[in-house]
Short mmCIF file of C-alpha atoms in Angstrom, two decimals:
data_model
loop_
_atom_site.label_atom_id
_atom_site.label_comp_id
_atom_site.label_asym_id
_atom_site.label_seq_id
_atom_site.Cartn_x
_atom_site.Cartn_y
_atom_site.Cartn_z
CA ALA A 1 -20.42 171.37 -109.11
CA VAL A 2 -18.64 170.29 -105.91
CA PRO A 3 -17.55 172.11 -102.74
CA GLY A 4 -14.40 174.11 -103.43
CA GLN A 5 -14.98 174.29 -107.20
CA VAL A 6 -14.73 177.63 -109.01
CA VAL A 7 -17.86 178.33 -111.06
CA THR A 8 -18.94 181.14 -113.36
CA LEU A 9 -21.89 183.34 -112.40
CA LYS A 10 -23.76 185.27 -115.11
CA THR A 11 -26.97 187.26 -114.75
CA GLN A 12 -29.75 187.36 -117.34
CA GLY A 13 -32.61 189.82 -117.67
CA PHE A 14 -31.00 192.86 -116.05
CA ALA A 15 -30.38 194.42 -119.47
CA GLU A 16 -34.11 194.93 -119.99
CA SER A 17 -34.37 197.16 -116.93
CA MET A 18 -31.80 199.83 -117.75
CA ASP A 19 -30.31 202.01 -120.45
CA ARG A 20 -26.92 201.22 -121.94
CA ARG A 21 -24.07 203.03 -120.18
CA THR A 22 -20.73 203.36 -121.92
CA ASP A 23 -18.87 205.14 -119.11
CA ARG A 24 -17.56 202.50 -116.71
CA SER A 25 -17.82 204.89 -113.77
CA GLU A 26 -21.59 205.23 -114.35
CA ARG A 27 -22.35 201.55 -114.49
CA ILE A 28 -24.24 199.69 -111.80
CA VAL A 29 -22.12 197.42 -109.61
CA ILE A 30 -22.36 194.68 -107.04
CA SER A 31 -20.47 196.75 -104.54
CA GLY A 32 -19.73 194.52 -101.57
CA ASN A 33 -21.31 197.16 -99.31
CA GLY A 34 -24.72 197.52 -97.67
CA ASP A 35 -26.96 194.81 -99.14
CA SER A 36 -25.13 194.67 -102.46
CA TYR A 37 -23.44 191.27 -102.34
CA ILE A 38 -23.48 187.78 -103.78
CA TYR A 39 -25.26 185.44 -101.38
CA ILE A 40 -25.19 181.65 -101.05
CA ASP A 41 -28.16 180.23 -99.15
CA GLY A 42 -28.72 183.66 -97.66
CA ASN A 43 -25.15 184.14 -96.47
CA ARG A 44 -23.06 186.97 -97.86
CA LEU A 45 -19.85 186.12 -99.69
CA LEU A 46 -17.44 188.67 -98.26
CA HIS A 47 -14.39 190.31 -99.77
CA ASP A 48 -12.13 187.37 -98.95
CA SER A 49 -14.28 185.22 -101.28
CA VAL A 50 -15.27 187.64 -104.07
CA ASP A 51 -13.39 190.47 -105.75
CA TYR A 52 -15.81 193.38 -105.24
CA PRO A 53 -16.92 195.65 -106.80
CA ILE A 54 -18.24 193.66 -109.77
CA VAL A 55 -18.97 196.11 -112.58
CA SER A 56 -21.85 195.46 -114.98
CA ASP A 57 -21.24 195.29 -118.73
CA LEU A 58 -22.62 197.78 -121.24
CA LEU A 59 -26.04 196.12 -121.04
CA GLY A 60 -26.15 196.04 -117.26
CA GLU A 61 -25.45 192.31 -116.86
CA PHE A 62 -22.89 190.81 -114.50
CA ALA A 63 -20.35 188.03 -114.98
CA THR A 64 -17.84 186.82 -112.41
CA THR A 65 -16.42 183.69 -110.85
CA LEU A 66 -16.94 182.42 -107.33
CA ARG A 67 -15.91 179.39 -105.35
CA ILE A 68 -18.44 177.01 -103.82
CA PRO A 69 -17.84 177.14 -100.04
CA ILE A 70 -16.33 174.18 -98.22
CA ASP A 71 -18.21 173.97 -94.95
CA ARG A 72 -20.42 171.63 -92.95
CA ASP A 73 -23.65 173.07 -94.37
CA THR A 74 -22.57 172.80 -98.01
CA LEU A 75 -21.26 169.25 -97.59
CA ALA A 76 -24.73 168.13 -96.46
CA LEU A 77 -26.64 169.70 -99.39
CA SER A 78 -27.57 168.50 -102.88
CA GLN A 79 -28.05 172.04 -104.18
CA ILE A 80 -27.40 175.61 -103.08
CA GLU A 81 -29.20 178.85 -103.87
CA VAL A 82 -27.22 181.80 -105.21
CA HIS A 83 -28.61 185.30 -105.42
CA VAL A 84 -27.10 188.67 -106.19
CA GLU A 85 -28.17 192.21 -105.37
CA ASP A 86 -26.63 195.20 -107.09
CA ASN A 87 -26.42 198.78 -105.85
CA ALA A 88 -29.57 199.68 -107.80
CA GLY A 89 -31.55 197.20 -105.71
CA ARG A 90 -32.02 194.67 -108.53
CA THR A 91 -31.84 191.00 -107.52
CA ALA A 92 -31.41 187.72 -109.38
CA TYR A 93 -31.62 184.13 -108.17
CA GLY A 94 -30.28 180.79 -109.34
CA THR A 95 -29.35 177.34 -108.05
CA VAL A 96 -26.26 175.17 -108.29
CA GLU A 97 -26.64 171.39 -108.20
CA LEU A 98 -23.99 169.67 -106.07
CA GLN A 99 -22.65 166.25 -107.02
CA THR A 100 -22.77 163.34 -104.62
CA GLU A 101 -19.39 161.72 -104.08
CA THR A 102 -19.05 158.29 -105.72
CA ILE A 103 -16.31 155.74 -106.37
CA THR A 104 -15.98 152.91 -108.89
CA LEU A 105 -13.50 150.04 -108.93
CA GLU A 106 -11.92 148.46 -111.99
CA PRO A 107 -11.93 145.50 -111.85
CA GLU A 108 -14.54 144.81 -109.19
CA GLU A 109 -13.16 141.29 -108.69
CA SER A 110 -9.51 140.19 -108.79
CA LEU A 111 -6.87 138.18 -106.96
CA LYS A 112 -4.66 139.15 -104.06
CA GLY A 113 -1.63 141.07 -105.34
CA SER A 114 -3.49 142.37 -108.41
CA LYS A 115 -3.83 146.03 -109.35
CA VAL A 116 -7.18 147.80 -108.93
CA GLN A 117 -8.01 151.32 -110.08
CA VAL A 118 -10.38 153.45 -108.02
CA GLU A 119 -12.04 156.43 -109.71
CA GLY A 120 -13.71 159.07 -107.57
CA ASN A 121 -16.08 161.88 -108.54
CA GLY A 122 -17.98 164.51 -106.58
CA PHE A 123 -15.31 165.02 -103.93
CA VAL A 124 -14.04 168.39 -102.67
CA ALA A 125 -12.08 170.33 -105.30
CA ASN A 126 -8.48 171.46 -105.05
CA VAL A 127 -7.57 174.83 -106.53
CA THR A 128 -4.04 175.98 -107.36
CA GLY A 129 -2.70 178.37 -104.74
CA ASP A 130 -4.84 177.08 -101.87
CA ASP A 131 -3.36 177.03 -98.37
CA VAL A 132 -4.98 173.61 -97.88
CA ARG A 133 -4.62 170.73 -100.34
CA TYR A 134 -7.37 168.20 -99.80
CA LYS A 135 -6.24 164.57 -99.79
CA VAL A 136 -8.26 161.36 -99.97
CA LEU A 137 -7.21 158.27 -98.01
CA ILE A 138 -7.90 154.90 -99.63
CA LYS A 139 -8.28 151.83 -97.44
CA TYR A 140 -8.82 148.19 -98.35
CA GLY A 141 -10.58 146.77 -95.33
CA LYS A 142 -8.49 148.21 -92.49
CA THR A 143 -5.31 148.46 -94.57
CA SER A 144 -4.21 151.82 -96.04
CA VAL A 145 -3.33 151.21 -99.69
CA ALA A 146 -3.06 154.64 -101.37
CA THR A 147 -3.70 158.38 -101.22
CA ALA A 148 -4.79 160.79 -103.94
CA TYR A 149 -5.60 164.46 -104.51
CA PRO A 150 -8.87 165.43 -106.22
CA ASP A 151 -8.54 167.86 -109.15
CA LYS A 152 -10.30 171.19 -109.67
CA SER A 153 -13.55 169.31 -110.40
CA GLY A 154 -13.35 167.02 -107.38
CA SER A 155 -12.29 163.93 -109.38
CA PHE A 156 -9.34 161.55 -109.12
CA LYS A 157 -8.01 158.20 -110.35
CA LYS A 158 -5.61 156.06 -108.35
CA SER A 159 -4.40 152.46 -108.50
CA PHE A 160 -3.54 150.20 -105.57
CA ILE A 161 -2.48 146.60 -105.02
CA VAL A 162 -4.92 144.21 -103.34
CA PRO A 163 -3.17 143.35 -100.04
CA SER A 164 -1.77 139.84 -99.69
CA SER A 165 -3.29 139.68 -96.21
CA VAL A 166 -6.83 139.45 -97.64
CA LEU A 167 -8.57 136.21 -96.68
CA ALA A 168 -10.60 134.54 -99.42
CA ASN A 169 -13.45 132.31 -98.29
CA VAL A 170 -13.02 128.73 -99.47
CA LEU A 171 -16.71 128.21 -100.16
CA ALA A 172 -17.57 131.62 -101.60
CA ASN A 173 -15.95 134.83 -102.76
CA SER A 174 -14.87 137.21 -100.03
CA SER A 175 -16.24 140.76 -100.14
CA ASN A 176 -13.96 143.52 -98.94
CA GLU A 177 -14.77 147.19 -98.40
CA VAL A 178 -12.75 149.83 -100.19
CA THR A 179 -13.19 153.12 -98.34
CA VAL A 180 -12.27 156.57 -99.65
CA THR A 181 -12.27 159.39 -97.07
CA VAL A 182 -11.20 163.02 -97.36
CA GLU A 183 -8.50 163.42 -94.71
CA GLN A 184 -9.52 166.95 -93.70
CA LEU A 185 -13.27 166.22 -93.99
CA PRO A 186 -13.95 162.78 -92.45
CA SER A 187 -17.69 163.08 -93.08
CA MET A 188 -16.97 162.93 -96.82
CA SER A 189 -16.46 159.17 -97.07
CA VAL A 190 -17.62 156.55 -99.60
CA LYS A 191 -17.41 152.76 -99.73
CA ALA A 192 -17.45 150.17 -102.51
CA ILE A 193 -17.09 146.38 -102.52
CA HIS A 194 -14.19 144.50 -104.11
CA ARG A 195 -14.34 140.71 -104.35
CA VAL A 196 -11.47 138.25 -104.16
CA PRO A 197 -12.22 134.79 -105.59
CA GLY A 198 -11.53 131.79 -103.39
CA PRO A 199 -9.93 128.49 -104.37
CA GLU A 200 -11.72 126.47 -107.03
CA ILE A 201 -12.23 122.70 -107.15
CA ASP A 202 -12.21 120.96 -110.52
CA VAL A 203 -14.60 118.00 -110.39
CA ARG A 204 -14.56 115.57 -113.31
CA HIS A 205 -16.51 112.43 -114.09
CA THR A 206 -14.49 109.25 -114.35
#
């Protein structure tokens, strides 16, 4: 998962600790009051993040969706701990692995003026209806060449043209940094190397 992504939460094992209840009004809930919340790394997800109360099914299990927070703490982690507590005092714990942002270039070597595709994964996710739409800025060296918007899984594909201003070394290939940075989250930034071949000399025996 990635920050901002909507994931599904399901409990297991609660059914063994209670009798089946057919009347919805009698079922145990995660209420959003007292200590009965969903927590991420010990922090309560409040009513602006989760639609409480979450009512258990006939067997006493819970299923709901939640969004991975987008904040400084989450951006620095490789996994987060999720735990729930219902209004009967039962608790359950689990972890969510967080992807590391990566980019790949295709091709990794090409001439000035050629088209290169950059594919990104593990970036912050965009969800329909958000007030903020996260945008990535793509630079070739110091030149801005494209922008893109990650999807609901934090992935994107975007093509750009290698700038004509790139200098190729006569004796060896030049290596140029391609940088992808989330505009609203500058700490989420990744680099890759693209090479531009220099002039070639054809030497023949006479």
